[in-house]
Coordinates of N, CA and C and ligand atoms in Angstrom, one line a residue:
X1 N -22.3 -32.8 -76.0 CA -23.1 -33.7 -75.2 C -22.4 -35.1 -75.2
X2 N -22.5 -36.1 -74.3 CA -22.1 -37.3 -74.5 C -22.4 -38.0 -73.2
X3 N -23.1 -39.5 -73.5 CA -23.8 -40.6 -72.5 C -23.0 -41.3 -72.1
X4 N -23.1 -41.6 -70.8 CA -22.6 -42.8 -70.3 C -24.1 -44.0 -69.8
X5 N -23.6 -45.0 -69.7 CA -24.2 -45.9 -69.2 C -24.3 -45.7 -67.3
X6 N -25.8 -45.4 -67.2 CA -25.8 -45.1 -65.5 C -25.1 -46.0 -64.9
X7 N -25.1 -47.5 -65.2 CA -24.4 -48.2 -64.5 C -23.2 -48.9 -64.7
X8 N -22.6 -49.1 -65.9 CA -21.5 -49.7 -66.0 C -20.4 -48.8 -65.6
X9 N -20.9 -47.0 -66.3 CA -19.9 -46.2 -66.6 C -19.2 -46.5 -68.1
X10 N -19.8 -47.4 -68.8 CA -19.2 -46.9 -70.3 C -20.2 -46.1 -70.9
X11 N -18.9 -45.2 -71.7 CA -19.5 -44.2 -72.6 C -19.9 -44.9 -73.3
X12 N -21.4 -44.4 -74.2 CA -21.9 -45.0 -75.0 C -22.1 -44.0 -76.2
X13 N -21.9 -43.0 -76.2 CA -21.9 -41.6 -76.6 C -20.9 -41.1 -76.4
X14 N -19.5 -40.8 -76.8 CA -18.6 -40.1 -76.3 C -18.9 -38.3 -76.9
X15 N -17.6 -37.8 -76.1 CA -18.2 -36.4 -76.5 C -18.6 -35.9 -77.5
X16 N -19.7 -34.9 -78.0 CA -20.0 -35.1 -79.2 C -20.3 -33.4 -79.4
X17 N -20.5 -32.7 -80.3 CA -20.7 -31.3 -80.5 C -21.3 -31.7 -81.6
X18 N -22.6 -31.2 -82.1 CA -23.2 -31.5 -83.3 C -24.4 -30.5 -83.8
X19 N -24.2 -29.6 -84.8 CA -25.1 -28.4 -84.7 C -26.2 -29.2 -86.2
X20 N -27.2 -28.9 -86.0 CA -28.5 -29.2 -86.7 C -28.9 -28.0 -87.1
X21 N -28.6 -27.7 -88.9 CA -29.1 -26.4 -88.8 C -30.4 -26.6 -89.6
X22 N -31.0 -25.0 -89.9 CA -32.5 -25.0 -90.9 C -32.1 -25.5 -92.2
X23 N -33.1 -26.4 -92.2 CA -33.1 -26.8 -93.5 C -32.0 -28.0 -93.5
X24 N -31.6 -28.5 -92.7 CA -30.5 -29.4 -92.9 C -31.4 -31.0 -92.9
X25 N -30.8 -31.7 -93.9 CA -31.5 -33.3 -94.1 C -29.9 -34.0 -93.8
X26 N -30.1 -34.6 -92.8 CA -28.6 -35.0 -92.1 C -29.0 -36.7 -92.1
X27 N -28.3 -37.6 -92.9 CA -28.1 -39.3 -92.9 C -27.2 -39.6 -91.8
X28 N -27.3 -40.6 -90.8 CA -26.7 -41.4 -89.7 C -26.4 -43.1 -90.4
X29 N -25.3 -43.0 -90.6 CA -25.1 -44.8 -90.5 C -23.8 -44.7 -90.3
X30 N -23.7 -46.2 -89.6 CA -22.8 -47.4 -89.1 C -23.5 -48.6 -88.2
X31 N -22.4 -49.6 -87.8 CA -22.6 -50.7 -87.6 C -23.7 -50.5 -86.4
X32 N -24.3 -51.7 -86.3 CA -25.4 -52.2 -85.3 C -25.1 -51.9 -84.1
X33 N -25.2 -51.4 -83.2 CA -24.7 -51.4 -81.6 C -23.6 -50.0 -81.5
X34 N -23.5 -49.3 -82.8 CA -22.6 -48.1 -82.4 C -22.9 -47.3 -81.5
X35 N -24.3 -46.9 -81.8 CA -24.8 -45.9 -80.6 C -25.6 -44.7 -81.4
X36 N -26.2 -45.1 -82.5 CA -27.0 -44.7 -83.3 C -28.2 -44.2 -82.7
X37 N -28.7 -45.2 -82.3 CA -30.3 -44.9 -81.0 C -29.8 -43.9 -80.2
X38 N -28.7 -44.1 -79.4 CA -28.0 -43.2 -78.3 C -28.1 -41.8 -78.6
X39 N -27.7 -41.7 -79.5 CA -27.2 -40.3 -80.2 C -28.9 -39.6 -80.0
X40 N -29.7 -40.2 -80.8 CA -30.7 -39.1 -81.1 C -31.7 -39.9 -80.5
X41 N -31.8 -40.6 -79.3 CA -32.7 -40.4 -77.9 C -31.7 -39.3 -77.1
X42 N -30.6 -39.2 -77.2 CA -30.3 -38.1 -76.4 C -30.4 -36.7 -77.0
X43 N -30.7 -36.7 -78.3 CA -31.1 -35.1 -78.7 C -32.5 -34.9 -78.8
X44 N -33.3 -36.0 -78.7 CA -34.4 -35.9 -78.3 C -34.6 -35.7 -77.0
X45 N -33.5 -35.7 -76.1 CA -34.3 -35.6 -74.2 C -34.8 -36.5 -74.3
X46 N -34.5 -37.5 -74.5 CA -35.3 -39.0 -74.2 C -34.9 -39.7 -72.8
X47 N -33.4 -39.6 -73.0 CA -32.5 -39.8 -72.0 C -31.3 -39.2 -71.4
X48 N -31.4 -38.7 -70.1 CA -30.6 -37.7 -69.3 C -29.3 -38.5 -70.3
X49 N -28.8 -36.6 -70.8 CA -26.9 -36.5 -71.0 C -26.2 -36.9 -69.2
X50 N -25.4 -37.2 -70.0 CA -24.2 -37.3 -68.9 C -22.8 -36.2 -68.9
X51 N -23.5 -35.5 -70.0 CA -21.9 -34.4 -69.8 C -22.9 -33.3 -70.9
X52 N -22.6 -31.9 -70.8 CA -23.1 -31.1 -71.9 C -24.2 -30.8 -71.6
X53 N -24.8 -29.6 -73.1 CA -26.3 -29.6 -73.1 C -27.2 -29.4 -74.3
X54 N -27.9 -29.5 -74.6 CA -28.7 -29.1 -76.0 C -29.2 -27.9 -76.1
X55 N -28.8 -27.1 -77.2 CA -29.5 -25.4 -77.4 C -30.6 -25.9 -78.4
X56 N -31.8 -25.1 -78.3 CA -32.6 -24.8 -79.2 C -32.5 -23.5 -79.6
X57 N -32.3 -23.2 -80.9 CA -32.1 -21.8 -81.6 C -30.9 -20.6 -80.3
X58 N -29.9 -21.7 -80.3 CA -29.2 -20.7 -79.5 C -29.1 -20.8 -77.7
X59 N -30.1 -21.4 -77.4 CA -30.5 -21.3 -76.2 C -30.8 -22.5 -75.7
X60 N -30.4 -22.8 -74.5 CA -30.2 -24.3 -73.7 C -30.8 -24.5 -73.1
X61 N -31.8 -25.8 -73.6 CA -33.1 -25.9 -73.5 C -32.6 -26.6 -71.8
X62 N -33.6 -25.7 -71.0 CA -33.6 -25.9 -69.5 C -35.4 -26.5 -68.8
X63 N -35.2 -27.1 -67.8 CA -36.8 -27.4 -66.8 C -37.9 -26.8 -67.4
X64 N -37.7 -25.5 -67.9 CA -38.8 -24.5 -67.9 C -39.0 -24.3 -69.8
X65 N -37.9 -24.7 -70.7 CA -38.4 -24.6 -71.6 C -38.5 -26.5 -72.1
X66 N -38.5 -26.8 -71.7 CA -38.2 -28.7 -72.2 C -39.3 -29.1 -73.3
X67 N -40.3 -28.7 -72.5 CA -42.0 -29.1 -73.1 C -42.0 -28.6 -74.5
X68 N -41.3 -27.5 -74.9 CA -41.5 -26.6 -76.3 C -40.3 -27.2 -77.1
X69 N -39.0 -27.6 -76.3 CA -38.8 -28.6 -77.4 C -39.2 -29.9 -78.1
X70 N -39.9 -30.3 -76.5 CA -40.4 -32.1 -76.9 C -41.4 -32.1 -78.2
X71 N -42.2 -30.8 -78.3 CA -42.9 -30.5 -79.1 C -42.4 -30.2 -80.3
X72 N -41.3 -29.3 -80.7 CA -40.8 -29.5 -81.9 C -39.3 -30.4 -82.2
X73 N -39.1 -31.6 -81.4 CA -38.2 -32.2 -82.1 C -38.7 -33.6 -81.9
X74 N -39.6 -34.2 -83.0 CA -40.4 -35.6 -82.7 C -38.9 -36.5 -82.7
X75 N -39.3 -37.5 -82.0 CA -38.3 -39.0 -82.1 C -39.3 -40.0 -83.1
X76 N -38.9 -41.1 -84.4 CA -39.6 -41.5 -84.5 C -39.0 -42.8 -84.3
X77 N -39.4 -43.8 -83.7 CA -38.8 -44.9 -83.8 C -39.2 -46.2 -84.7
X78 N -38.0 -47.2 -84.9 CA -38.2 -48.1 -85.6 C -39.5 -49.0 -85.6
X79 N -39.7 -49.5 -84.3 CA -40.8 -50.3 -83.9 C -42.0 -49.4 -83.5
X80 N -42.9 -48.7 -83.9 CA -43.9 -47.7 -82.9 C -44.5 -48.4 -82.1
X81 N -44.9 -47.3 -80.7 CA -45.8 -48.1 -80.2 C -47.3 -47.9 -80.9
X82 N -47.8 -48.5 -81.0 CA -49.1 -48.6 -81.5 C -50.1 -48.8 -80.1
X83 N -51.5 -47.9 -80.0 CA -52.2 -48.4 -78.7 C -53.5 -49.2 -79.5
X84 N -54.1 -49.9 -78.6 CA -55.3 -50.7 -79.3 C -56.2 -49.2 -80.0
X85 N -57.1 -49.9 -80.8 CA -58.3 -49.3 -81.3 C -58.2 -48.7 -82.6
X86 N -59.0 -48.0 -82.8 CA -58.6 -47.9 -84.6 C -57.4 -46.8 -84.7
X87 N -56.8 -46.6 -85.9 CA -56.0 -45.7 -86.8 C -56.4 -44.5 -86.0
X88 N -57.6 -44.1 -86.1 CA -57.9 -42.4 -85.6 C -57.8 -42.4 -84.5
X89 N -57.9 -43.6 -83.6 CA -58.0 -43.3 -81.5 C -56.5 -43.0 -81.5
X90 N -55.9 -44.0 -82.4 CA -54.1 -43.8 -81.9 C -53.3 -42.3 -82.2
X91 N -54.5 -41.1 -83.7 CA -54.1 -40.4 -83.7 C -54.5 -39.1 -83.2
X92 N -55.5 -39.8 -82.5 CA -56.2 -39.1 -81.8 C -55.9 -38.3 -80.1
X93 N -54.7 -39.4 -79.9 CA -53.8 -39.9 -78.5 C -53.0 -38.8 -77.9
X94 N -52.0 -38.0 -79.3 CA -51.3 -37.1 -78.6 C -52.0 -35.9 -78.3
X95 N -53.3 -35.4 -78.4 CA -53.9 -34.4 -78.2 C -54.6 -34.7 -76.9
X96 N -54.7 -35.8 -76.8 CA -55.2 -36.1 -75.0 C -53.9 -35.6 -73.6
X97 N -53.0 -35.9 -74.6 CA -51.9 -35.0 -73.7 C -51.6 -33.4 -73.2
X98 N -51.2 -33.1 -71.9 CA -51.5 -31.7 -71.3 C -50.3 -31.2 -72.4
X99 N -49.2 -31.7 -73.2 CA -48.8 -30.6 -73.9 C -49.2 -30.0 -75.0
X100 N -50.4 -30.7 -75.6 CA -50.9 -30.5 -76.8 C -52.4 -30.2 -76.8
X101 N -52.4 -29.6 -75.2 CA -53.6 -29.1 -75.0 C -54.4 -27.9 -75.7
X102 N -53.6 -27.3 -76.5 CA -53.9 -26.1 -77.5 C -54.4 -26.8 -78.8
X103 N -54.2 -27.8 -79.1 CA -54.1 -27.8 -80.4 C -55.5 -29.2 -80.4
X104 N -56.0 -28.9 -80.8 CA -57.4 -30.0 -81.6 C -57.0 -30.9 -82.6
X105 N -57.4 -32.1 -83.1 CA -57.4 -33.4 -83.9 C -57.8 -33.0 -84.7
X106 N -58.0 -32.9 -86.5 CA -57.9 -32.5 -87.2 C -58.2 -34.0 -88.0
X107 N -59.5 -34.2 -88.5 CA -59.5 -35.5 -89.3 C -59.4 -35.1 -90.6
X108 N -59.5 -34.5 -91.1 CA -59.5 -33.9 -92.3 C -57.7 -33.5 -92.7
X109 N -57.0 -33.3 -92.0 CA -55.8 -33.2 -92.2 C -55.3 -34.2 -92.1
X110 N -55.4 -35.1 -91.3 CA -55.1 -36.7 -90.5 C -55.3 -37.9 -92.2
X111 N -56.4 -37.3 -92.5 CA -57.0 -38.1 -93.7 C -56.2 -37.5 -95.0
X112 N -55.6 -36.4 -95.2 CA -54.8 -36.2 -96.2 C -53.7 -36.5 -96.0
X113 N -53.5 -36.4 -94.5 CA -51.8 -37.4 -94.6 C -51.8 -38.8 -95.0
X114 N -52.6 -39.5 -94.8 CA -53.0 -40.8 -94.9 C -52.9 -40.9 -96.1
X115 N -54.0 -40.0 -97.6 CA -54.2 -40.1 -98.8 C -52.4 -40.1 -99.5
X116 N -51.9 -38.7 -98.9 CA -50.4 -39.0 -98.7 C -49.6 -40.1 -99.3
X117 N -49.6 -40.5 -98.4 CA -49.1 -42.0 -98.0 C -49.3 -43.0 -98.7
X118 N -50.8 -42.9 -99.7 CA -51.3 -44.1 -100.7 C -52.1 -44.7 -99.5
X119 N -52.7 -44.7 -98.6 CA -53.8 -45.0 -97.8 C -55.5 -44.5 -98.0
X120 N -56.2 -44.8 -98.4 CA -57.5 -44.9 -98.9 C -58.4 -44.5 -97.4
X121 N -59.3 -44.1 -97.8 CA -60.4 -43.2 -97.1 C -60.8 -44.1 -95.8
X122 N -60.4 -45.4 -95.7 CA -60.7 -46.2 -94.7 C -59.7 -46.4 -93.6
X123 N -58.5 -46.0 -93.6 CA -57.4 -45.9 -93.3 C -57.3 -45.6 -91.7
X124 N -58.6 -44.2 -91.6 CA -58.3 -44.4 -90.0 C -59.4 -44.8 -89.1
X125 N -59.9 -45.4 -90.0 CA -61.4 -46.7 -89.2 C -60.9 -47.9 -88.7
X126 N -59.7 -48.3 -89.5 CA -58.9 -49.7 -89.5 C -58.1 -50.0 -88.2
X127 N -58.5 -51.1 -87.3 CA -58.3 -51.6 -86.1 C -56.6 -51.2 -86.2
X128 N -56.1 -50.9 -85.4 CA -54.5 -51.3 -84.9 C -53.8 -52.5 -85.0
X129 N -54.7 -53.0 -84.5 CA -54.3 -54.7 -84.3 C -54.1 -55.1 -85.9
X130 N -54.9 -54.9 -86.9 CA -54.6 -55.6 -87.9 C -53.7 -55.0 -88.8
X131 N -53.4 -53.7 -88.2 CA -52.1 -52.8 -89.4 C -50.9 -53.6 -90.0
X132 N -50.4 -54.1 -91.2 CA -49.0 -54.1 -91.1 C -47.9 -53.6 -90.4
X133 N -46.8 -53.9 -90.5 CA -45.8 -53.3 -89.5 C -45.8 -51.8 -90.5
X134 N -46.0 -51.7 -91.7 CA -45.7 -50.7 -92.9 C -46.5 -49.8 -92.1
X135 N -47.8 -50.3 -92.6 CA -49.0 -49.7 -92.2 C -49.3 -48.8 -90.8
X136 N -48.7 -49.2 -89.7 CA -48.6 -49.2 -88.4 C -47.1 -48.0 -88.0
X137 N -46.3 -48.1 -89.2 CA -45.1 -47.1 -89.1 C -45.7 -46.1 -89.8
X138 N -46.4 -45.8 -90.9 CA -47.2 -45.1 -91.7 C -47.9 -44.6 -90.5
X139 N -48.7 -45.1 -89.7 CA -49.9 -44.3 -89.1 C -49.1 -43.7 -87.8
X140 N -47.9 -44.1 -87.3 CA -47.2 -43.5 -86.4 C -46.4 -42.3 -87.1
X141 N -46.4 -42.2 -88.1 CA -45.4 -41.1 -88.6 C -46.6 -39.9 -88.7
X142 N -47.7 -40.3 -89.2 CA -48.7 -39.2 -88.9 C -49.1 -38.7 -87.8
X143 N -49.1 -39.6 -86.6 CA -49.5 -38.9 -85.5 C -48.3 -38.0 -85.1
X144 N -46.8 -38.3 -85.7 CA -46.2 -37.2 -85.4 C -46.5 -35.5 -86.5
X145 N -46.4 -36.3 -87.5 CA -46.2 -35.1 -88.4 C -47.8 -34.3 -88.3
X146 N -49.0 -34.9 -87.8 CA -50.2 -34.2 -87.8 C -50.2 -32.6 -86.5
X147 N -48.8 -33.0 -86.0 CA -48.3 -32.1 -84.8 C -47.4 -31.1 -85.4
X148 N -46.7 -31.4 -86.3 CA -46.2 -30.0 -87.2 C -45.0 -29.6 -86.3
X149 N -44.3 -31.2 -86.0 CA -42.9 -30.7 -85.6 C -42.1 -29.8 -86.5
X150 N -40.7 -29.0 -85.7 CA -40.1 -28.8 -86.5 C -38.9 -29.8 -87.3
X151 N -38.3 -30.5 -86.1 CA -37.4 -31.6 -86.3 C -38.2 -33.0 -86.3
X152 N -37.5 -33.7 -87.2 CA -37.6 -35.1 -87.0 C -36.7 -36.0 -87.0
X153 N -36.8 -36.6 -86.0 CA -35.2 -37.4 -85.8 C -36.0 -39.0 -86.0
X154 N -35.8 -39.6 -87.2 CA -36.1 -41.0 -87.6 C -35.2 -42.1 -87.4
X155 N -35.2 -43.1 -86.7 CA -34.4 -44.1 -86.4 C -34.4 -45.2 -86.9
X156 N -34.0 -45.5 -88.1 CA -34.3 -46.8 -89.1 C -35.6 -46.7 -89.2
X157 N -36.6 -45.6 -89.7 CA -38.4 -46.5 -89.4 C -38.8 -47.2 -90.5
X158 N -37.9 -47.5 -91.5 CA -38.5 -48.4 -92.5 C -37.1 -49.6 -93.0
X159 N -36.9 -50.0 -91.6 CA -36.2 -51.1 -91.5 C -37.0 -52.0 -91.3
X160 N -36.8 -53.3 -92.3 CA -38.0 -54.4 -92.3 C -39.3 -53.8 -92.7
X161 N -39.2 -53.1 -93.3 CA -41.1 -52.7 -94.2 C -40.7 -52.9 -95.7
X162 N -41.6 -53.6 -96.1 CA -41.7 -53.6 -97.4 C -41.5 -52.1 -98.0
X163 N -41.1 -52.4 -99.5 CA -40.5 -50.9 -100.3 C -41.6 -50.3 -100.3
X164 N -43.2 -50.9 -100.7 CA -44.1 -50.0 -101.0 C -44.3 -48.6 -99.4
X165 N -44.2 -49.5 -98.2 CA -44.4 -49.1 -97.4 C -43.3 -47.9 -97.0
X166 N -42.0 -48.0 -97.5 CA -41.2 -47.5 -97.1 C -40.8 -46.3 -98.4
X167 N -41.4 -46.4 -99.2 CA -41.6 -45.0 -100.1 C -42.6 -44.4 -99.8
X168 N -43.7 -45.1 -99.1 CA -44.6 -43.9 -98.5 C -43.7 -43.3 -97.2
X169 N -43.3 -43.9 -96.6 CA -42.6 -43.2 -95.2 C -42.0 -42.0 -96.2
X170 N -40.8 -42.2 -96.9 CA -40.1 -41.0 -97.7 C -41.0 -40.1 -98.2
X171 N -41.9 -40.3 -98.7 CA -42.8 -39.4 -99.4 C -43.5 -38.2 -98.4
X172 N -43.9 -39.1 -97.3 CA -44.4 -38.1 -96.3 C -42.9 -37.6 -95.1
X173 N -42.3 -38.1 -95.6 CA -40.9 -37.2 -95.2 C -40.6 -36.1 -96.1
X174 N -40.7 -36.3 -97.3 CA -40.2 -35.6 -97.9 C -41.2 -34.2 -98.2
X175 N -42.7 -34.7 -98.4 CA -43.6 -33.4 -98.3 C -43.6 -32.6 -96.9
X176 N -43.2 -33.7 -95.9 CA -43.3 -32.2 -94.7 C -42.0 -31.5 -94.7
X177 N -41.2 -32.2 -95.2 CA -39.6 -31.3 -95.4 C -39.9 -29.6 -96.5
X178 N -40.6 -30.0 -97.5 CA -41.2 -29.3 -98.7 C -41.6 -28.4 -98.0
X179 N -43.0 -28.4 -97.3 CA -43.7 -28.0 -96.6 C -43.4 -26.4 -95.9
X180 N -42.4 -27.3 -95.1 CA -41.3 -26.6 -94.5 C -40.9 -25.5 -95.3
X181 N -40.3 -25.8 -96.0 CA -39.9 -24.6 -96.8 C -40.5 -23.7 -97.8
X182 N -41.5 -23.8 -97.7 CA -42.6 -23.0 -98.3 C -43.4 -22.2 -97.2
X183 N -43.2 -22.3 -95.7 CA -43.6 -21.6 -94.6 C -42.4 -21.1 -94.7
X184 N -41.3 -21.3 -95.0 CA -40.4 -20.4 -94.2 C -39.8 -21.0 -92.9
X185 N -40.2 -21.8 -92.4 CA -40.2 -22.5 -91.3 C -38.6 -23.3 -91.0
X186 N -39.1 -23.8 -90.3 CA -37.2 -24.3 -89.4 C -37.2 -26.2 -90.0
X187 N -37.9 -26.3 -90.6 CA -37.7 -28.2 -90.9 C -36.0 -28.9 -91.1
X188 N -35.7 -30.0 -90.2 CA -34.7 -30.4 -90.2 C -34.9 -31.5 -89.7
X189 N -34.1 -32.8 -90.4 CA -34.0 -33.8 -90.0 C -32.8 -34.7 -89.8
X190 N -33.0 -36.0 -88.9 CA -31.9 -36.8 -88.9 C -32.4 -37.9 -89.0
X191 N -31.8 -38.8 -90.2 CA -32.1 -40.1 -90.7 C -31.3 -41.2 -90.6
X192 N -31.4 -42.4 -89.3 CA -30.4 -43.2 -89.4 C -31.1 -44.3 -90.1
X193 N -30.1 -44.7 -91.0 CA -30.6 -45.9 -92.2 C -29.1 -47.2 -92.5
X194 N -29.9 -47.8 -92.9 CA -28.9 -49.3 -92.7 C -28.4 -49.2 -94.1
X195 N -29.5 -47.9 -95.2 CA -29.4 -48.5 -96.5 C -28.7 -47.3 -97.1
X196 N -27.8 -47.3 -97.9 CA -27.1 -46.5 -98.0 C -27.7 -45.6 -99.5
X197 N -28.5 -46.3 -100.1 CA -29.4 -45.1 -101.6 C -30.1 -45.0 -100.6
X198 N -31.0 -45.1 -99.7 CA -32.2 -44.1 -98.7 C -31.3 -43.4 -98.0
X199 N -29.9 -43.4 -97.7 CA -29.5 -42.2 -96.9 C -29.3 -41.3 -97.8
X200 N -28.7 -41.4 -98.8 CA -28.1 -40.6 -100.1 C -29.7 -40.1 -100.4
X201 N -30.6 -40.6 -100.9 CA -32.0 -39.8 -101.4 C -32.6 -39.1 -100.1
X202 N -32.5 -39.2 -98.6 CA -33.1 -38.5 -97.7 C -31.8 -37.5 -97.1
X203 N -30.9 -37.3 -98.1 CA -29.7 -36.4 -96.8 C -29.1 -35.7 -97.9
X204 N -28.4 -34.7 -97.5 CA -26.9 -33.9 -98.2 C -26.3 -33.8 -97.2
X205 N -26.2 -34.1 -96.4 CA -25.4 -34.5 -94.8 C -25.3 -36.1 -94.6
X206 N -24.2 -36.2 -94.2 CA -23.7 -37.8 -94.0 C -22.9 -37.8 -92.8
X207 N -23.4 -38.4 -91.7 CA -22.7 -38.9 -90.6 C -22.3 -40.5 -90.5
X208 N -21.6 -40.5 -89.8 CA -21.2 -42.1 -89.5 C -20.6 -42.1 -87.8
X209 N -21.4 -42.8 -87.5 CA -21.4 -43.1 -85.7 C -19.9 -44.7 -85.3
X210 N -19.3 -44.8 -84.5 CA -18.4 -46.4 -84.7 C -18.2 -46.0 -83.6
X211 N -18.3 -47.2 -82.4 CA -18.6 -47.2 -81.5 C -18.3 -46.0 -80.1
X212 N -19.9 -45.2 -80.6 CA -20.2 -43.9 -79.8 C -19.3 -42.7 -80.0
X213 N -18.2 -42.6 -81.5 CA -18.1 -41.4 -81.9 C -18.3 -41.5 -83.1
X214 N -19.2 -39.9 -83.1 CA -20.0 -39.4 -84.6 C -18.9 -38.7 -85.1
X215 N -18.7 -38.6 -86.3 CA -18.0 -38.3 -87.2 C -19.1 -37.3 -88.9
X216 N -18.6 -36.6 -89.0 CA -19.2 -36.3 -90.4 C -17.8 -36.4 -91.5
X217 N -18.4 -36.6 -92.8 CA -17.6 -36.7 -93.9 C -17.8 -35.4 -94.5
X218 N -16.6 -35.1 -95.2 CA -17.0 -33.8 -95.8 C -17.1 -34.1 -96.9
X219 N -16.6 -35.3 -97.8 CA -16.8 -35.6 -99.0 C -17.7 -37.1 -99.1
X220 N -18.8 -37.5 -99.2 CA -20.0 -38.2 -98.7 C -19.1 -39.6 -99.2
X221 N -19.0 -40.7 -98.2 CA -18.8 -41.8 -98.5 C -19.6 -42.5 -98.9
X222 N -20.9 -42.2 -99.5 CA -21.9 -42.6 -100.3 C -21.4 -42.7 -101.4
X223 N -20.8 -42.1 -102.0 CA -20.3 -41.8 -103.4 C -18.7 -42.2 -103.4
X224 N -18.2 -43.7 -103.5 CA -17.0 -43.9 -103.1 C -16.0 -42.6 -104.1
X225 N -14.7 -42.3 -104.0 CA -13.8 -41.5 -104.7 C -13.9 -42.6 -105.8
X226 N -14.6 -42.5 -107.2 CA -13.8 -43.0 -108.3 C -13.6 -42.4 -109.5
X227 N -13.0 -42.9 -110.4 CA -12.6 -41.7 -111.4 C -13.5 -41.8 -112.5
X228 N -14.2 -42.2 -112.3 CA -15.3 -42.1 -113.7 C -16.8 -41.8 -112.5
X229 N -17.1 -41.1 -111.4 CA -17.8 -41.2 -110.5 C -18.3 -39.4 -111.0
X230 N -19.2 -39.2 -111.6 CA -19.7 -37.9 -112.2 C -20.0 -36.8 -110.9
X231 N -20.0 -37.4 -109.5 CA -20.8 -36.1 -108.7 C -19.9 -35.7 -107.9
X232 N -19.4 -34.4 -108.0 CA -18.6 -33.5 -107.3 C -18.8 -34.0 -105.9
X233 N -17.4 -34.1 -105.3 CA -16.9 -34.4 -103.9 C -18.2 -32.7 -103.1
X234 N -18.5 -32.9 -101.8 CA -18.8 -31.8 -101.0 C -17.9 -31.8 -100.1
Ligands
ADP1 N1 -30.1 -47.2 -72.0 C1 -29.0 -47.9 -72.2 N2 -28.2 -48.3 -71.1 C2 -27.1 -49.0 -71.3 N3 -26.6 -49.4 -72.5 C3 -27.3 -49.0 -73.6 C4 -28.5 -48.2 -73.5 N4 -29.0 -48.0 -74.7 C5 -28.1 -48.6 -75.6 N5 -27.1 -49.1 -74.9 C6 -25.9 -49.8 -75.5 O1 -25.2 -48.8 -76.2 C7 -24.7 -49.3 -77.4 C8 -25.2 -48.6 -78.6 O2 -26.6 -48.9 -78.8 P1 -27.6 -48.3 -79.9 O3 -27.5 -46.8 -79.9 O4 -28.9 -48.9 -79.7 O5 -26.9 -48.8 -81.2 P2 -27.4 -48.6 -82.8 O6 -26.3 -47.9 -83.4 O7 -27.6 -50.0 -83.3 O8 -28.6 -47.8 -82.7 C9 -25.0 -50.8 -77.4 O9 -23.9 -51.5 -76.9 C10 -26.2 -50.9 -76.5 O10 -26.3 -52.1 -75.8
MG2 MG1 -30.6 -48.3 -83.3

């Protein structure tokens, strides 16, 4: 796959081939402006490729199957949008949508993701307007994960959140990853982070993006080569 810019014509994404397998916890870093966002709003279908295409399980997600991936591959972004009204209207939101017309609001599940998180029983009575940004990234990661994607593609979401805030984001990353594999199920993620111990604790996969080509390491540049450095090269 690989983007260009509709109207300048620069690539912003050069060509890229990148397979996401089961079970894979895959870290994204490099510099500001590489093309980080680029990369995974375009594996999200967020924004038309300009070359290539995306397979789901083999198969190239076309017109007619799009809707079943948008469903299992959430995007979560840095800033959420948040809609007015309390915690539960906003999680209440994606089920008002025709693709999630099957599936019913669940407060009782909604409310253990929350407890999750270190969020107390009042959690989704609590206005929008007054959320922290923590708080507010917290209640956006549930409205995804209350949908039981299979992928999660997270885009710095606990850049600028306080730590307490941003160990709950991991925590309920890390239990739906769990989760996952206790179904049997397909859970995979992609984590772009500025901080390099949150990529190392959310990955055993390490990419690095420089301007608009992705690259993987096979021996994790998290762990510089040194001789007294205890953890076997991958
Ligand atoms: N929709 C777009 N149209 C044109 N240029 C874009 C678009 N989205 C991002 N860019 C440009 O692509 C480059 C990479 O952006 P981005 O993926 O947001 O970087 P980052 O690695 O910080 O996430 C930047 O130069 C940005 O200005
Ligand atoms: Mg970005």
């Amino acid at each position: 796959m690989a983007r260009q810019d509709p109207r300048s014509r620069q690539m912003l994404l050069q060509p890229t081939r990148f397979a996401l397998q089961v079970g894979d916890r895959v870290a994204l870093t490099g510099p500001s402006g590489s093309g980080k966002s680029v990369f995974l709003r375009a594996l999200a279908l967020l924004d038309p490729l300009s070359g290539g295409q995306i397979a789901w399980h083999g198969q190239a997600v076309d017109r007619a199957s799009i809707t079943r991936y948008r469903r299992n591959v959430a995007y979560i972004q840095q800033r959420p949008a948040i809609l007015d009204g309390t915690v539960e209207d906003n999680l209440r939101y994606p089920f008002s949508l025709q693709i999630y017309r099957d599936v019913r609001f669940d407060r009782a599940r909604a409310a253990s993701l929350a407890a999750q998180a270190g969020r107390g029983a009042d959690f989704l009575d609590k206005r929008a307007s007054e959320l922290s940004g923590g708080e507010a990234q917290i209640a956006a990661l549930i409205r995804v994960l209350q949908l039981a994607p299979e992928v999660l593609l997270l885009d710095e979401p606990t850049a600028s959140l306080d730590p307490e805030s941003s160990h709950a984001i991991e925590g309920l990353v890390d239990a739906w990853f769990h989760a996952g594999l206790a179904h049997a199920s397909t859970h995979a993620s992609v984590w772009v982070s500025h901080d390099p111990a949150q990529a190392k604790r959310m990955s055993e996969r390490h990419l690095t993006m420089h301007a608009g080509v992705l690259s993987e390491s096979s021996t994790s540049p998290l762990c510089p080569p040194q001789s007294d450095n205890p953890e076997p090269a991958r």
